[in-house]
Short mmCIF file of C-alpha atoms in Angstrom, two decimals:
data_model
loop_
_atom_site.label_atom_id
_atom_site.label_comp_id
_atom_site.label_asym_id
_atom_site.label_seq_id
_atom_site.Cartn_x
_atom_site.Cartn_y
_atom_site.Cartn_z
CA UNK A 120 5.51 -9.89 -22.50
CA UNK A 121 6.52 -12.53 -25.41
CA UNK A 122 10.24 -12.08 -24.39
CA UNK A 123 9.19 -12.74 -20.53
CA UNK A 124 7.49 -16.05 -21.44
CA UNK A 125 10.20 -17.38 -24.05
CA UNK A 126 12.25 -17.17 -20.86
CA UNK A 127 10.31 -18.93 -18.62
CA UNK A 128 9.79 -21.97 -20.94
CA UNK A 129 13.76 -22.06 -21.32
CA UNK A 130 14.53 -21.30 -17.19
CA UNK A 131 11.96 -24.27 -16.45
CA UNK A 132 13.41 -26.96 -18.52
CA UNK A 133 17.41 -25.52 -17.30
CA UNK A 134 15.76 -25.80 -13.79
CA UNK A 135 14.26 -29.26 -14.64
CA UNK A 136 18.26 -30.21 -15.51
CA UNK A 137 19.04 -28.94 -11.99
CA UNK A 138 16.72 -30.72 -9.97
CA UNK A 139 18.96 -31.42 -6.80
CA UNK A 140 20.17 -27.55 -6.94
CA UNK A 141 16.16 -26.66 -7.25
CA UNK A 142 15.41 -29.48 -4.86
CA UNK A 143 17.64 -28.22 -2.01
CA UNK A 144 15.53 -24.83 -2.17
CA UNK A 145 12.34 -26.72 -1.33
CA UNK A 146 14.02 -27.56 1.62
CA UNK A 147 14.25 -24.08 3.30
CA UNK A 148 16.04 -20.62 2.41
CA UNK A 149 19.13 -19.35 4.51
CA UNK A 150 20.11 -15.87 2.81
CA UNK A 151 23.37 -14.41 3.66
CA UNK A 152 21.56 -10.88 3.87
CA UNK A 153 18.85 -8.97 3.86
CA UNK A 154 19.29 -6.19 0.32
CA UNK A 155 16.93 -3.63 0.37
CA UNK A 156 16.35 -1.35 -2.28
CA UNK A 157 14.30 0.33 -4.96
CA UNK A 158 11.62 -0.92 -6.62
CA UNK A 159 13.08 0.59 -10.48
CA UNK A 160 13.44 -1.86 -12.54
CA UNK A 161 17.00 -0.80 -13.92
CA UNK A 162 18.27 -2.36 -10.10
CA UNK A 163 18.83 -6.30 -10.53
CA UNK A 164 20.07 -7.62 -7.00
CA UNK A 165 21.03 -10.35 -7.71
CA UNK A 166 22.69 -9.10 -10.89
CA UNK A 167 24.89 -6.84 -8.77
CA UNK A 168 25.90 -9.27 -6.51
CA UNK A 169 26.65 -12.39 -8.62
CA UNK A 170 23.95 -14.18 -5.92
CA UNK A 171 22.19 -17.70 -6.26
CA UNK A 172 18.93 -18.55 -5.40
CA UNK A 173 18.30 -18.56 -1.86
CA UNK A 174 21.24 -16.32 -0.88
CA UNK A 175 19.65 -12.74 -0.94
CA UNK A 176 16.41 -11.73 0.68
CA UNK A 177 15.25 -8.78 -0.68
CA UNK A 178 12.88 -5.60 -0.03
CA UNK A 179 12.16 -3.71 -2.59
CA UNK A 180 10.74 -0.11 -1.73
CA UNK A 181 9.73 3.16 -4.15
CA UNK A 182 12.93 5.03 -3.06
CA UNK A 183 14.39 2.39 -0.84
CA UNK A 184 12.08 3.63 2.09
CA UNK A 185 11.98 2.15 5.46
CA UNK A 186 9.44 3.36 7.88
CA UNK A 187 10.06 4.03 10.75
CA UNK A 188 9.83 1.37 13.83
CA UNK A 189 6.04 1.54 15.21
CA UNK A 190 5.16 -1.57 16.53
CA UNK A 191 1.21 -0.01 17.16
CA UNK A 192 1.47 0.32 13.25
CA UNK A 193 2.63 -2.78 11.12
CA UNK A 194 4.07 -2.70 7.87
CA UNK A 195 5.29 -4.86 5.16
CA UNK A 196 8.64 -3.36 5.20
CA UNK A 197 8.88 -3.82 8.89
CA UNK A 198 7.54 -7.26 9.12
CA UNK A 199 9.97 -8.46 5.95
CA UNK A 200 13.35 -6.56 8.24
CA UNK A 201 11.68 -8.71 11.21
CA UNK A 202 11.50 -12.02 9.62
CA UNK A 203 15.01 -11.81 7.97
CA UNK A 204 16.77 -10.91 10.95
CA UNK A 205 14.62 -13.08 13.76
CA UNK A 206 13.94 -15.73 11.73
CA UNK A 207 15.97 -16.33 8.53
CA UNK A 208 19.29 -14.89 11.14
CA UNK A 209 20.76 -12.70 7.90
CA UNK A 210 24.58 -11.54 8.82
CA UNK A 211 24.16 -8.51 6.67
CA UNK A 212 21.74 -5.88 5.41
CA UNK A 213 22.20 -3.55 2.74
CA UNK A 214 20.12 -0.42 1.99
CA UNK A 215 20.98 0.27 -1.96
CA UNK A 216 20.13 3.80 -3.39
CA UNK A 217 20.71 4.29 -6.98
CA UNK A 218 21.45 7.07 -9.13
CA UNK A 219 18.85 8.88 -11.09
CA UNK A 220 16.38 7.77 -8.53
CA UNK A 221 12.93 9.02 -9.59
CA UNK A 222 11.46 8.79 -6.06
CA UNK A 223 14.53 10.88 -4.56
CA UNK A 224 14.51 13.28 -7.13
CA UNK A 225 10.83 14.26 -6.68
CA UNK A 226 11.66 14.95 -3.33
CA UNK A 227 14.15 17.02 -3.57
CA UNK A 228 13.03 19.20 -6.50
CA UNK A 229 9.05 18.82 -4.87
CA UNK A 230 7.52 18.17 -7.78
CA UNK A 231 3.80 18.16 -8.23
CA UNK A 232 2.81 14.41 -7.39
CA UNK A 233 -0.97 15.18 -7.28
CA UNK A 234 -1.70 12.94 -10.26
CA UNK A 235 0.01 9.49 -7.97
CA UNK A 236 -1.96 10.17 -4.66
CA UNK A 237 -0.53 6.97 -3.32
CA UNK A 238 3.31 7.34 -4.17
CA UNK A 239 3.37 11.21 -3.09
CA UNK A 240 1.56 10.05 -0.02
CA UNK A 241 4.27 7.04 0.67
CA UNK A 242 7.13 9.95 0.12
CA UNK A 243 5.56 12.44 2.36
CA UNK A 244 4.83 10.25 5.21
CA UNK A 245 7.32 7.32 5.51
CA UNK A 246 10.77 9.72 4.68
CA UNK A 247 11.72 13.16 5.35
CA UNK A 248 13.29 15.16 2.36
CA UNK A 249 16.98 14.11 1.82
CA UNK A 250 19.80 16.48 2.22
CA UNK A 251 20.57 18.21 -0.88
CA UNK A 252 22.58 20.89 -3.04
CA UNK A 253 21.80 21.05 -6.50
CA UNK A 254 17.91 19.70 -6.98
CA UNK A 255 19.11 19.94 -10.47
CA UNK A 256 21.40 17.20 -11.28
CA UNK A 257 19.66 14.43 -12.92
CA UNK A 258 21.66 11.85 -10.98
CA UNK A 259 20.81 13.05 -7.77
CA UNK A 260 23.48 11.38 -6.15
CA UNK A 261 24.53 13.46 -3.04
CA UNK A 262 20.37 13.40 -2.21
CA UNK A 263 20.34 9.55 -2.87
CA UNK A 264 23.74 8.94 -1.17
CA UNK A 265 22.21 10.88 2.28
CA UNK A 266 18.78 9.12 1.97
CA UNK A 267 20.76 5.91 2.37
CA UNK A 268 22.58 6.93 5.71
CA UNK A 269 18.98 7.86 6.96
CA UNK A 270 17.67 4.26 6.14
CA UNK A 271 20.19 2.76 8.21
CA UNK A 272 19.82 5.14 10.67
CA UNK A 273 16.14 3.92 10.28
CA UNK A 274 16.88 0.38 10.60
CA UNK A 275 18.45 1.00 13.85
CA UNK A 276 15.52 2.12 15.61
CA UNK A 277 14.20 -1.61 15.13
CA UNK A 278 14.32 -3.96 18.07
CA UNK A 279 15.62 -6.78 16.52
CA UNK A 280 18.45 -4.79 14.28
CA UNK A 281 19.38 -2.92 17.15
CA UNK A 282 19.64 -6.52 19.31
CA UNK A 283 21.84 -7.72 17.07
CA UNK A 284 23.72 -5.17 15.70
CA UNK A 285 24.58 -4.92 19.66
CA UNK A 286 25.76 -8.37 20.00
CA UNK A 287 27.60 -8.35 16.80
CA UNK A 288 25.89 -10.66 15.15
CA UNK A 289 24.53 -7.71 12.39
CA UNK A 290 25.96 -5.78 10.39
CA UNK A 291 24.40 -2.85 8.37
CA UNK A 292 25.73 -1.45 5.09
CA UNK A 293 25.08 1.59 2.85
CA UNK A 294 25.69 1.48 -1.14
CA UNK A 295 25.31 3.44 -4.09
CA UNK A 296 24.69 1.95 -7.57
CA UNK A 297 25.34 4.17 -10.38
CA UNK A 298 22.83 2.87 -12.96
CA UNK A 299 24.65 4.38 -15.90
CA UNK A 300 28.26 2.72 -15.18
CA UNK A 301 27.37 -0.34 -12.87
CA UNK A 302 29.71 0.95 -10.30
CA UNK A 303 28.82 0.40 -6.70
CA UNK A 304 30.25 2.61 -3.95
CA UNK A 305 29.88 1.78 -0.18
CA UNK A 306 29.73 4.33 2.76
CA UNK A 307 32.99 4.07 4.82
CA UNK A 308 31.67 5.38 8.29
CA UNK A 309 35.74 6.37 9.47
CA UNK A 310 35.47 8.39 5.96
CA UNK A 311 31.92 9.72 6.14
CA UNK A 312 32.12 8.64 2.43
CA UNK A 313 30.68 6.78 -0.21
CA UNK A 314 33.78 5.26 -1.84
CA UNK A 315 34.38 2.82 -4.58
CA UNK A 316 33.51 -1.32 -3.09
#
């Protein structure tokens, strides 16, 4: 934790030298988009994307999840989609799966999750299984890669996504990090494809 705290004693007196940059964020946020993606720790958003404060909102899931649209049935996940498309009026979201995804993997190989109630109850009830070949490969990156398309598909059961997505004013986007090399890859629809960004 002693490397954590020497940090924040530097970032507050490089913030303190910023003050208008800080200062504007007081003011109000107005992301560019919505990321969503995993909750491992080896996936830095704004690291990826080179972003400032106040340019990404982000949702952070075990395995990227989105549940499904239920409005009897609120959510976190659903109410932070809600409030970055209604409110905050995000251009973009991306849904991020990485490579050697823990949460994937367990699904697709089924392993025994009896010891984490909670996180083999959120996999069993807010996903189903991804589509897979070889359970096997440690990267799991054709199961990650089709969990992705399945969050989007997902997204556009909401309201609000679907609203705008209609009008144009949304876009939705599916990526792949690959934890080991940095490389991103983004699904090309007119490819069916997961290709380098």
């Amino acid at each position: 934790m002693h490397q954590f705290t020497s940090h924040v004693r530097a970032f507050q007196d490089q913030a303190a030298a910023r003050a208008d940059e800080f200062g504007r964020l007081a003011a109000g946020q107005s992301p560019h988009a919505l990321f969503i993606t995993c909750s491992d720790s080896r996936v830095i958003p704004s690291l990826i994307t080179g972003a400032r404060p106040g340019e990404l909102f982000e949702l952070r899931t075990a395995g990227s999840i989105i549940p499904e649209w239920d409005s009897g049935r609120p959510s976190s996940e659903a109410a932070t989609v809600e409030y970055a498309v209604e409110v905050l009026g995000v251009a973009d979201i991306v849904v991020c799966g990485h490579s050697h995804c823990g949460a994937v993997g367990a699904m697709v190989r089924r392993e025994d999750l009896s010891s984490v109630p909670a996180v083999r109850d959120w996999l069993e009830s807010s996903t189903p299984p991804p589509l897979f070949r070889d359970p096997s490969a440690p990267d799991v990156t054709e199961a990650v890669q089709d969990h992705v398309l399945r969050q989007l598909e997902r997204l556009r059961g909401y309201p609000c996504v679907r609203r705008r997505t209609a009008a144009g004013e949304l876009r939705l986007h599916g990526w792949f990090y690959i934890v080991d090399t940095g490389a991103v890859l983004v699904h090309r629809p007119h490819d069916n494809a997961f290709l380098p960004l």
